[in-house]
PDB file of C-alpha atoms in Angstrom:
ATOM      1  CA  MET A   7      16.494  32.501  -1.431  1.00  0.00           C
ATOM      2  CA  LYS A   8      14.069  33.829   1.144  1.00  0.00           C
ATOM      3  CA  ARG A   9      15.480  35.877   4.022  1.00  0.00           C
ATOM      4  CA  GLN A  10      13.105  34.393   6.559  1.00  0.00           C
ATOM      5  CA  TRP A  11      13.911  30.795   7.506  1.00  0.00           C
ATOM      6  CA  PRO A  12      16.739  30.481   4.967  1.00  0.00           C
ATOM      7  CA  LEU A  13      17.787  27.017   6.128  1.00  0.00           C
ATOM      8  CA  LEU A  14      14.257  25.704   5.583  1.00  0.00           C
ATOM      9  CA  TRP A  15      13.957  27.068   2.046  1.00  0.00           C
ATOM     10  CA  LEU A  16      17.510  26.061   1.163  1.00  0.00           C
ATOM     11  CA  ALA A  17      16.818  22.459   2.199  1.00  0.00           C
ATOM     12  CA  LEU A  18      13.744  22.350  -0.026  1.00  0.00           C
ATOM     13  CA  TYR A  19      15.434  24.166  -2.911  1.00  0.00           C
ATOM     14  CA  ARG A  20      18.357  21.755  -3.007  1.00  0.00           C
ATOM     15  CA  ARG A  21      15.971  18.808  -3.402  1.00  0.00           C
ATOM     16  CA  ARG A  22      13.306  20.490  -5.495  1.00  0.00           C
ATOM     17  CA  ARG A  23      13.710  18.140  -8.461  1.00  0.00           C
ATOM     18  CA  MET A  24      13.528  15.031  -6.295  1.00  0.00           C
ATOM     19  CA  LEU A  25      10.460  16.351  -4.467  1.00  0.00           C
ATOM     20  CA  ALA A  26       8.760  17.343  -7.720  1.00  0.00           C
ATOM     21  CA  ALA A  27       9.336  13.835  -9.136  1.00  0.00           C
ATOM     22  CA  LEU A  28       8.003  12.254  -5.951  1.00  0.00           C
ATOM     23  CA  LEU A  29       4.878  14.429  -6.007  1.00  0.00           C
ATOM     24  CA  VAL A  30       4.125  13.540  -9.617  1.00  0.00           C
ATOM     25  CA  GLY A  31       4.848   9.864  -8.964  1.00  0.00           C
ATOM     26  CA  MET A  32       2.569   9.827  -5.899  1.00  0.00           C
ATOM     27  CA  ALA A  33      -0.323  11.413  -7.796  1.00  0.00           C
ATOM     28  CA  VAL A  34       0.041   9.089 -10.782  1.00  0.00           C
ATOM     29  CA  PHE A  35       0.275   5.999  -8.602  1.00  0.00           C
ATOM     30  CA  GLU A  36      -2.825   6.845  -6.533  1.00  0.00           C
ATOM     31  CA  ALA A  37      -4.725   7.693  -9.717  1.00  0.00           C
ATOM     32  CA  LEU A  38      -3.813   4.238 -11.049  1.00  0.00           C
ATOM     33  CA  ILE A  39      -5.150   2.614  -7.865  1.00  0.00           C
ATOM     34  CA  VAL A  40      -8.443   4.468  -8.217  1.00  0.00           C
ATOM     35  CA  VAL A  41      -8.705   3.503 -11.906  1.00  0.00           C
ATOM     36  CA  VAL A  42      -8.126  -0.180 -11.021  1.00  0.00           C
ATOM     37  CA  ALA A  43     -10.722  -0.006  -8.248  1.00  0.00           C
ATOM     38  CA  ASN A  44     -13.234   1.582 -10.595  1.00  0.00           C
ATOM     39  CA  ALA A  45     -12.568  -0.863 -13.438  1.00  0.00           C
ATOM     40  CA  VAL A  46     -12.584  -4.135 -11.507  1.00  0.00           C
ATOM     41  CA  PRO A  47     -14.633  -4.718  -8.325  1.00  0.00           C
ATOM     42  CA  PRO A  48     -12.226  -5.563  -5.482  1.00  0.00           C
ATOM     43  CA  GLY A  49     -14.127  -8.734  -4.605  1.00  0.00           C
ATOM     44  CA  GLN A  50     -13.577  -9.968  -8.142  1.00  0.00           C
ATOM     45  CA  LEU A  51      -9.988  -8.801  -8.253  1.00  0.00           C
ATOM     46  CA  PHE A  52      -8.914 -10.757  -5.173  1.00  0.00           C
ATOM     47  CA  SER A  53     -11.160 -13.810  -5.437  1.00  0.00           C
ATOM     48  CA  ALA A  54      -9.622 -17.114  -6.471  1.00  0.00           C
ATOM     49  CA  GLY A  55     -11.834 -20.141  -6.851  1.00  0.00           C
ATOM     50  CA  GLY A  56     -14.557 -18.434  -4.867  1.00  0.00           C
ATOM     51  CA  LYS A  57     -12.279 -17.889  -1.865  1.00  0.00           C
ATOM     52  CA  GLY A  58     -11.541 -14.500  -0.465  1.00  0.00           C
ATOM     53  CA  PRO A  59      -8.036 -13.210   0.246  1.00  0.00           C
ATOM     54  CA  PRO A  60      -6.159 -14.578   3.295  1.00  0.00           C
ATOM     55  CA  SER A  61      -6.786 -12.663   6.523  1.00  0.00           C
ATOM     56  CA  ALA A  62      -3.125 -11.639   6.665  1.00  0.00           C
ATOM     57  CA  TYR A  63      -3.746  -9.515   3.589  1.00  0.00           C
ATOM     58  CA  ARG A  64      -5.385  -6.937   5.838  1.00  0.00           C
ATOM     59  CA  ALA A  65      -1.816  -5.690   6.454  1.00  0.00           C
ATOM     60  CA  PHE A  66      -1.756  -4.606   2.813  1.00  0.00           C
ATOM     61  CA  SER A  67      -5.084  -2.797   3.158  1.00  0.00           C
ATOM     62  CA  GLY A  68      -3.899  -0.818   6.148  1.00  0.00           C
ATOM     63  CA  SER A  69      -6.436  -2.330   8.521  1.00  0.00           C
ATOM     64  CA  GLY A  70      -6.343  -3.679  12.042  1.00  0.00           C
ATOM     65  CA  GLY A  71      -8.623  -6.495  10.966  1.00  0.00           C
ATOM     66  CA  ASP A  72     -12.062  -5.045  10.159  1.00  0.00           C
ATOM     67  CA  VAL A  73     -11.450  -4.172   6.489  1.00  0.00           C
ATOM     68  CA  SER A  74     -10.694  -6.738   3.797  1.00  0.00           C
ATOM     69  CA  ILE A  75      -8.530  -5.835   0.841  1.00  0.00           C
ATOM     70  CA  ALA A  76     -11.365  -7.251  -1.284  1.00  0.00           C
ATOM     71  CA  SER A  77     -13.402  -4.059  -0.725  1.00  0.00           C
ATOM     72  CA  TYR A  78     -13.196  -0.490  -1.933  1.00  0.00           C
ATOM     73  CA  PRO A  79     -11.828   0.850   1.398  1.00  0.00           C
ATOM     74  CA  GLY A  80      -9.372  -2.032   1.494  1.00  0.00           C
ATOM     75  CA  LEU A  81      -8.171  -1.570  -2.066  1.00  0.00           C
ATOM     76  CA  LEU A  82      -7.772   2.198  -1.695  1.00  0.00           C
ATOM     77  CA  GLY A  83      -6.071   1.572   1.661  1.00  0.00           C
ATOM     78  CA  ALA A  84      -3.680  -0.749  -0.134  1.00  0.00           C
ATOM     79  CA  GLY A  85      -2.694   2.175  -2.322  1.00  0.00           C
ATOM     80  CA  LEU A  86      -1.778   4.082   0.833  1.00  0.00           C
ATOM     81  CA  THR A  87       0.333   1.275   2.284  1.00  0.00           C
ATOM     82  CA  HIS A  88       1.774  -0.106  -0.942  1.00  0.00           C
ATOM     83  CA  PRO A  89       5.577  -0.562  -1.071  1.00  0.00           C
ATOM     84  CA  PHE A  90       5.669   2.132  -3.782  1.00  0.00           C
ATOM     85  CA  TRP A  91       3.879   4.591  -1.443  1.00  0.00           C
ATOM     86  CA  ILE A  92       6.243   3.603   1.370  1.00  0.00           C
ATOM     87  CA  ALA A  93       9.333   3.942  -0.857  1.00  0.00           C
ATOM     88  CA  MET A  94       8.395   7.486  -1.925  1.00  0.00           C
ATOM     89  CA  GLN A  95       7.818   8.556   1.668  1.00  0.00           C
ATOM     90  CA  LEU A  96      11.093   6.984   2.815  1.00  0.00           C
ATOM     91  CA  THR A  97      12.998   8.604  -0.037  1.00  0.00           C
ATOM     92  CA  ALA A  98      11.890  12.098   0.989  1.00  0.00           C
ATOM     93  CA  ILE A  99      12.373  11.500   4.716  1.00  0.00           C
ATOM     94  CA  GLY A 100      15.721   9.772   4.400  1.00  0.00           C
ATOM     95  CA  SER A 101      17.175  12.361   2.026  1.00  0.00           C
ATOM     96  CA  LEU A 102      16.079  15.440   3.960  1.00  0.00           C
ATOM     97  CA  ALA A 103      16.796  13.969   7.401  1.00  0.00           C
ATOM     98  CA  ALA A 104      20.312  12.932   6.338  1.00  0.00           C
ATOM     99  CA  ALA A 105      20.920  16.461   5.048  1.00  0.00           C
ATOM    100  CA  ALA A 106      19.653  18.049   8.253  1.00  0.00           C
ATOM    101  CA  VAL A 107      22.837  17.505  10.301  1.00  0.00           C
ATOM    102  CA  ALA A 108      24.755  14.364   9.410  1.00  0.00           C
ATOM    103  CA  ALA A 109      25.516  15.345   5.808  1.00  0.00           C
ATOM    104  CA  ASP A 110      27.009  18.683   6.883  1.00  0.00           C
ATOM    105  CA  VAL A 111      29.155  16.939   9.487  1.00  0.00           C
ATOM    106  CA  GLU A 112      30.300  14.367   6.930  1.00  0.00           C
ATOM    107  CA  SER A 113      31.253  17.026   4.355  1.00  0.00           C
ATOM    108  CA  GLY A 114      32.724  19.407   6.933  1.00  0.00           C
ATOM    109  CA  THR A 115      30.373  22.257   6.048  1.00  0.00           C
ATOM    110  CA  VAL A 116      28.620  22.258   9.431  1.00  0.00           C
ATOM    111  CA  GLU A 117      31.338  24.517  10.819  1.00  0.00           C
ATOM    112  CA  LEU A 118      30.555  27.106   8.137  1.00  0.00           C
ATOM    113  CA  VAL A 119      26.925  27.054   9.239  1.00  0.00           C
ATOM    114  CA  MET A 120      27.639  27.241  12.951  1.00  0.00           C
ATOM    115  CA  VAL A 121      30.062  30.179  12.756  1.00  0.00           C
ATOM    116  CA  ARG A 122      27.140  32.297  11.534  1.00  0.00           C
ATOM    117  CA  PRO A 123      24.555  33.599  14.036  1.00  0.00           C
ATOM    118  CA  VAL A 124      22.538  30.380  13.772  1.00  0.00           C
ATOM    119  CA  SER A 125      21.800  28.447  16.927  1.00  0.00           C
ATOM    120  CA  ARG A 126      21.671  24.680  17.011  1.00  0.00           C
ATOM    121  CA  THR A 127      17.999  24.902  17.941  1.00  0.00           C
ATOM    122  CA  ARG A 128      17.253  27.020  14.890  1.00  0.00           C
ATOM    123  CA  LEU A 129      19.243  24.708  12.645  1.00  0.00           C
ATOM    124  CA  LEU A 130      17.236  21.700  13.804  1.00  0.00           C
ATOM    125  CA  ALA A 131      13.915  23.553  13.792  1.00  0.00           C
ATOM    126  CA  GLU A 132      14.185  24.879  10.233  1.00  0.00           C
ATOM    127  CA  ARG A 133      15.418  21.647   8.736  1.00  0.00           C
ATOM    128  CA  THR A 134      12.782  19.648  10.588  1.00  0.00           C
ATOM    129  CA  ALA A 135      10.157  22.078   9.256  1.00  0.00           C
ATOM    130  CA  ALA A 136      11.447  21.497   5.713  1.00  0.00           C
ATOM    131  CA  LEU A 137      11.027  17.775   6.170  1.00  0.00           C
ATOM    132  CA  VAL A 138       7.520  18.191   7.632  1.00  0.00           C
ATOM    133  CA  LEU A 139       6.495  20.388   4.656  1.00  0.00           C
ATOM    134  CA  ALA A 140       7.812  17.806   2.185  1.00  0.00           C
ATOM    135  CA  ALA A 141       5.922  15.029   3.953  1.00  0.00           C
ATOM    136  CA  LEU A 142       2.763  17.169   4.044  1.00  0.00           C
ATOM    137  CA  ALA A 143       3.036  17.833   0.299  1.00  0.00           C
ATOM    138  CA  LEU A 144       3.406  14.130  -0.509  1.00  0.00           C
ATOM    139  CA  ASN A 145       0.416  13.168   1.613  1.00  0.00           C
ATOM    140  CA  LEU A 146      -1.658  15.986   0.131  1.00  0.00           C
ATOM    141  CA  ALA A 147      -0.832  14.748  -3.376  1.00  0.00           C
ATOM    142  CA  ALA A 148      -1.974  11.236  -2.481  1.00  0.00           C
ATOM    143  CA  THR A 149      -5.074  12.377  -0.554  1.00  0.00           C
ATOM    144  CA  LEU A 150      -6.343  14.845  -3.137  1.00  0.00           C
ATOM    145  CA  THR A 151      -5.841  12.363  -5.975  1.00  0.00           C
ATOM    146  CA  VAL A 152      -7.790   9.645  -4.160  1.00  0.00           C
ATOM    147  CA  ALA A 153     -10.497  12.145  -3.132  1.00  0.00           C
ATOM    148  CA  ALA A 154     -10.939  13.291  -6.729  1.00  0.00           C
ATOM    149  CA  GLY A 155     -11.185   9.693  -7.918  1.00  0.00           C
ATOM    150  CA  VAL A 156     -13.746   8.795  -5.244  1.00  0.00           C
ATOM    151  CA  ALA A 157     -15.826  11.900  -6.023  1.00  0.00           C
ATOM    152  CA  LEU A 158     -15.886  10.982  -9.718  1.00  0.00           C
ATOM    153  CA  SER A 159     -16.939   7.371  -9.082  1.00  0.00           C
ATOM    154  CA  PRO A 160     -20.424   7.014  -7.575  1.00  0.00           C
ATOM    155  CA  GLU A 161     -19.918   3.281  -6.992  1.00  0.00           C
ATOM    156  CA  ILE A 162     -16.807   3.810  -4.899  1.00  0.00           C
ATOM    157  CA  HIS A 163     -18.309   6.863  -3.221  1.00  0.00           C
ATOM    158  CA  ARG A 164     -21.176   4.748  -1.872  1.00  0.00           C
ATOM    159  CA  GLU A 165     -18.686   2.794   0.261  1.00  0.00           C
ATOM    160  CA  VAL A 166     -15.960   5.380   0.800  1.00  0.00           C
ATOM    161  CA  PRO A 167     -16.972   8.853   2.021  1.00  0.00           C
ATOM    162  CA  ILE A 168     -14.782  11.823   1.157  1.00  0.00           C
ATOM    163  CA  GLY A 169     -14.354  12.370   4.882  1.00  0.00           C
ATOM    164  CA  GLY A 170     -12.794   8.935   5.080  1.00  0.00           C
ATOM    165  CA  VAL A 171     -10.280   9.842   2.380  1.00  0.00           C
ATOM    166  CA  LEU A 172      -9.327  13.010   4.224  1.00  0.00           C
ATOM    167  CA  ALA A 173      -9.029  11.034   7.456  1.00  0.00           C
ATOM    168  CA  ALA A 174      -6.732   8.523   5.753  1.00  0.00           C
ATOM    169  CA  GLY A 175      -4.607  11.428   4.565  1.00  0.00           C
ATOM    170  CA  VAL A 176      -4.318  12.735   8.122  1.00  0.00           C
ATOM    171  CA  MET A 177      -3.286   9.262   9.256  1.00  0.00           C
ATOM    172  CA  GLY A 178      -0.662   9.165   6.508  1.00  0.00           C
ATOM    173  CA  PHE A 179       0.782  12.472   7.649  1.00  0.00           C
ATOM    174  CA  GLY A 180       0.881  11.136  11.200  1.00  0.00           C
ATOM    175  CA  PHE A 181       2.748   8.080   9.929  1.00  0.00           C
ATOM    176  CA  THR A 182       5.377  10.241   8.254  1.00  0.00           C
ATOM    177  CA  LEU A 183       5.800  12.283  11.426  1.00  0.00           C
ATOM    178  CA  CYS A 184       6.402   9.015  13.273  1.00  0.00           C
ATOM    179  CA  LEU A 185       9.316   8.330  10.916  1.00  0.00           C
ATOM    180  CA  ILE A 186      10.638  11.902  10.856  1.00  0.00           C
ATOM    181  CA  GLY A 187      11.306  12.045  14.603  1.00  0.00           C
ATOM    182  CA  PRO A 188      13.627   9.008  14.845  1.00  0.00           C
ATOM    183  CA  ALA A 189      15.316   9.916  11.530  1.00  0.00           C
ATOM    184  CA  MET A 190      16.131  13.388  12.837  1.00  0.00           C
ATOM    185  CA  ALA A 191      17.477  11.909  16.079  1.00  0.00           C
ATOM    186  CA  VAL A 192      19.856   9.657  14.139  1.00  0.00           C
ATOM    187  CA  SER A 193      20.941  12.602  11.987  1.00  0.00           C
ATOM    188  CA  ALA A 194      21.527  14.809  15.027  1.00  0.00           C
ATOM    189  CA  ALA A 195      23.813  12.205  16.554  1.00  0.00           C
ATOM    190  CA  GLY A 196      25.470  10.940  13.367  1.00  0.00           C
ATOM    191  CA  ARG A 197      28.510  11.905  11.353  1.00  0.00           C
ATOM    192  CA  ARG A 198      27.533  10.267   8.068  1.00  0.00           C
ATOM    193  CA  ARG A 199      24.365  10.316   6.012  1.00  0.00           C
ATOM    194  CA  ALA A 200      24.301   6.561   5.305  1.00  0.00           C
ATOM    195  CA  PRO A 201      23.187   5.533   8.843  1.00  0.00           C
ATOM    196  CA  VAL A 202      20.342   8.063   8.709  1.00  0.00           C
ATOM    197  CA  ILE A 203      19.059   6.705   5.403  1.00  0.00           C
ATOM    198  CA  GLY A 204      19.533   3.146   6.658  1.00  0.00           C
ATOM    199  CA  ALA A 205      17.631   3.823   9.868  1.00  0.00           C
ATOM    200  CA  THR A 206      14.752   5.423   7.946  1.00  0.00           C
ATOM    201  CA  ILE A 207      14.491   2.457   5.584  1.00  0.00           C
ATOM    202  CA  ALA A 208      14.717   0.022   8.496  1.00  0.00           C
ATOM    203  CA  ILE A 209      11.859   1.644  10.365  1.00  0.00           C
ATOM    204  CA  GLY A 210       9.653   1.592   7.277  1.00  0.00           C
ATOM    205  CA  ALA A 211      10.554  -1.759   5.745  1.00  0.00           C
ATOM    206  CA  VAL A 212      11.076  -3.730   8.952  1.00  0.00           C
ATOM    207  CA  GLY A 213       8.012  -2.125  10.507  1.00  0.00           C
ATOM    208  CA  PHE A 214       5.845  -3.322   7.626  1.00  0.00           C
ATOM    209  CA  ALA A 215       7.327  -6.826   7.780  1.00  0.00           C
ATOM    210  CA  VAL A 216       6.766  -7.054  11.540  1.00  0.00           C
ATOM    211  CA  ASN A 217       3.137  -5.985  11.182  1.00  0.00           C
ATOM    212  CA  PHE A 218       2.521  -8.506   8.393  1.00  0.00           C
ATOM    213  CA  ILE A 219       4.098 -11.347  10.390  1.00  0.00           C
ATOM    214  CA  ALA A 220       2.070 -10.411  13.486  1.00  0.00           C
ATOM    215  CA  LEU A 221      -1.152 -10.512  11.492  1.00  0.00           C
ATOM    216  CA  ALA A 222      -0.285 -13.715   9.641  1.00  0.00           C
ATOM    217  CA  TRP A 223       1.154 -15.726  12.566  1.00  0.00           C
ATOM    218  CA  SER A 224      -0.842 -15.697  15.799  1.00  0.00           C
ATOM    219  CA  PRO A 225       2.121 -16.513  18.139  1.00  0.00           C
ATOM    220  CA  ALA A 226       3.725 -13.243  17.023  1.00  0.00           C
ATOM    221  CA  ALA A 227       0.541 -11.179  17.326  1.00  0.00           C
ATOM    222  CA  SER A 228       1.864  -9.060  20.182  1.00  0.00           C
ATOM    223  CA  LEU A 229       4.717  -7.798  17.989  1.00  0.00           C
ATOM    224  CA  ARG A 230       2.280  -5.682  15.987  1.00  0.00           C
ATOM    225  CA  PHE A 231       2.387  -3.015  18.700  1.00  0.00           C
ATOM    226  CA  LEU A 232       6.055  -2.384  17.840  1.00  0.00           C
ATOM    227  CA  SER A 233       5.280  -1.468  14.245  1.00  0.00           C
ATOM    228  CA  PRO A 234       4.104   1.973  13.134  1.00  0.00           C
ATOM    229  CA  PHE A 235       1.899   0.209  10.572  1.00  0.00           C
ATOM    230  CA  HIS A 236      -0.251  -1.180  13.383  1.00  0.00           C
ATOM    231  CA  TYR A 237      -1.246   2.382  14.227  1.00  0.00           C
ATOM    232  CA  TYR A 238      -1.337   3.676  10.664  1.00  0.00           C
ATOM    233  CA  ALA A 239      -4.608   2.170   9.422  1.00  0.00           C
ATOM    234  CA  PRO A 240      -5.834   4.038   6.318  1.00  0.00           C
ATOM    235  CA  GLY A 241      -8.198   1.205   5.385  1.00  0.00           C
ATOM    236  CA  ASP A 242     -10.044   1.572   8.687  1.00  0.00           C
ATOM    237  CA  ALA A 243     -10.155   5.379   8.314  1.00  0.00           C
ATOM    238  CA  LEU A 244     -11.568   5.058   4.795  1.00  0.00           C
ATOM    239  CA  ALA A 245     -14.263   2.645   5.936  1.00  0.00           C
ATOM    240  CA  GLN A 246     -15.228   4.477   9.117  1.00  0.00           C
ATOM    241  CA  GLY A 247     -15.073   7.953   7.585  1.00  0.00           C
ATOM    242  CA  GLY A 248     -13.071   9.481  10.420  1.00  0.00           C
ATOM    243  CA  VAL A 249      -9.642   9.910  11.937  1.00  0.00           C
ATOM    244  CA  LEU A 250      -8.519   7.173  14.351  1.00  0.00           C
ATOM    245  CA  TRP A 251      -7.456   9.568  17.073  1.00  0.00           C
ATOM    246  CA  PRO A 252      -5.762   7.166  19.561  1.00  0.00           C
ATOM    247  CA  GLN A 253      -3.604   5.683  16.811  1.00  0.00           C
ATOM    248  CA  LEU A 254      -2.840   9.136  15.398  1.00  0.00           C
ATOM    249  CA  GLY A 255      -1.823  10.310  18.856  1.00  0.00           C
ATOM    250  CA  ILE A 256       0.710   7.493  19.150  1.00  0.00           C
ATOM    251  CA  LEU A 257       2.150   8.215  15.702  1.00  0.00           C
ATOM    252  CA  VAL A 258       2.472  11.966  16.279  1.00  0.00           C
ATOM    253  CA  GLY A 259       3.713  11.442  19.833  1.00  0.00           C
ATOM    254  CA  THR A 260       6.491   9.173  18.588  1.00  0.00           C
ATOM    255  CA  GLY A 261       7.537  11.792  16.076  1.00  0.00           C
ATOM    256  CA  VAL A 262       7.559  14.566  18.689  1.00  0.00           C
ATOM    257  CA  LEU A 263       9.630  12.463  21.084  1.00  0.00           C
ATOM    258  CA  GLY A 264      12.104  11.768  18.282  1.00  0.00           C
ATOM    259  CA  VAL A 265      12.503  15.482  17.524  1.00  0.00           C
ATOM    260  CA  LEU A 266      12.959  16.264  21.230  1.00  0.00           C
ATOM    261  CA  LEU A 267      15.636  13.581  21.429  1.00  0.00           C
ATOM    262  CA  ALA A 268      17.275  15.059  18.332  1.00  0.00           C
ATOM    263  CA  HIS A 269      17.332  18.458  20.083  1.00  0.00           C
ATOM    264  CA  LEU A 270      19.010  17.031  23.187  1.00  0.00           C
ATOM    265  CA  LEU A 271      21.567  15.114  21.124  1.00  0.00           C
ATOM    266  CA  LEU A 272      22.395  18.120  18.988  1.00  0.00           C
ATOM    267  CA  GLN A 273      22.834  20.435  21.958  1.00  0.00           C
ATOM    268  CA  HIS A 274      25.429  18.149  23.598  1.00  0.00           C
ATOM    269  CA  ARG A 275      27.376  16.813  20.615  1.00  0.00           C
ATOM    270  CA  ASP A 276      30.763  17.839  19.333  1.00  0.00           C
ATOM    271  CA  PHE A 277      31.041  18.844  15.672  1.00  0.00           C
ATOM    272  CA  ALA A 278      34.823  18.504  15.624  1.00  0.00           C
ATOM    273  CA  PRO A 279      36.057  15.849  13.129  1.00  0.00           C
TER     274      PRO A 279
END
């Protein structure tokens, strides 16, 4: 175990097998999406009786409305908002966030950590950093796989620039930061790991459902601003070839506020059972 930042490396070491499986799964899944896009033109894949896909399907392509899933940016964007992609991100975030504070409180081991010369700020900082590194690795695996597939397919490359793939990866990292902040806040205040995992899943799953409903049903359109998936738009980034900075700012800002809240909660909580 490394002497510098031991809590960070210990958090990653304890979940090394899970993280390795998630990284492999992410790369294989994104490679499959690229293979499907290269084998069957998206317009053909999603056409039925000459009709295009419903407009609500733009939620699955990670677009605010300008990119159809029946296009290369839309189909690749669907691979970056697919429930499988979401599930892998939530698995890493929920597991590491629950272990940050709540799991130690639940098992009673937090007192063993705190009697050592480790401040609460350092405890939160190192375990948050471990979670950020895990999220970065997952998004890099997805981004590099898609980028390699686009580079090897001239037909896809004509519509999707490599810069767009990298921009979508940056947006994906911003999305995970948006989930990390609230998850860490729940962990800092909690005494059991289950509520942390539940909150992480709720933000991801409910957020996706809210965004889909808002896009599919016009009376609920204003609800889309409450979902992180409204701001995480990989399909738009792929099509435009650049990072959507206002949306990224909201995602990262939400994550930062969540971590700051976690810091305040941790500083004023009682670890006694």
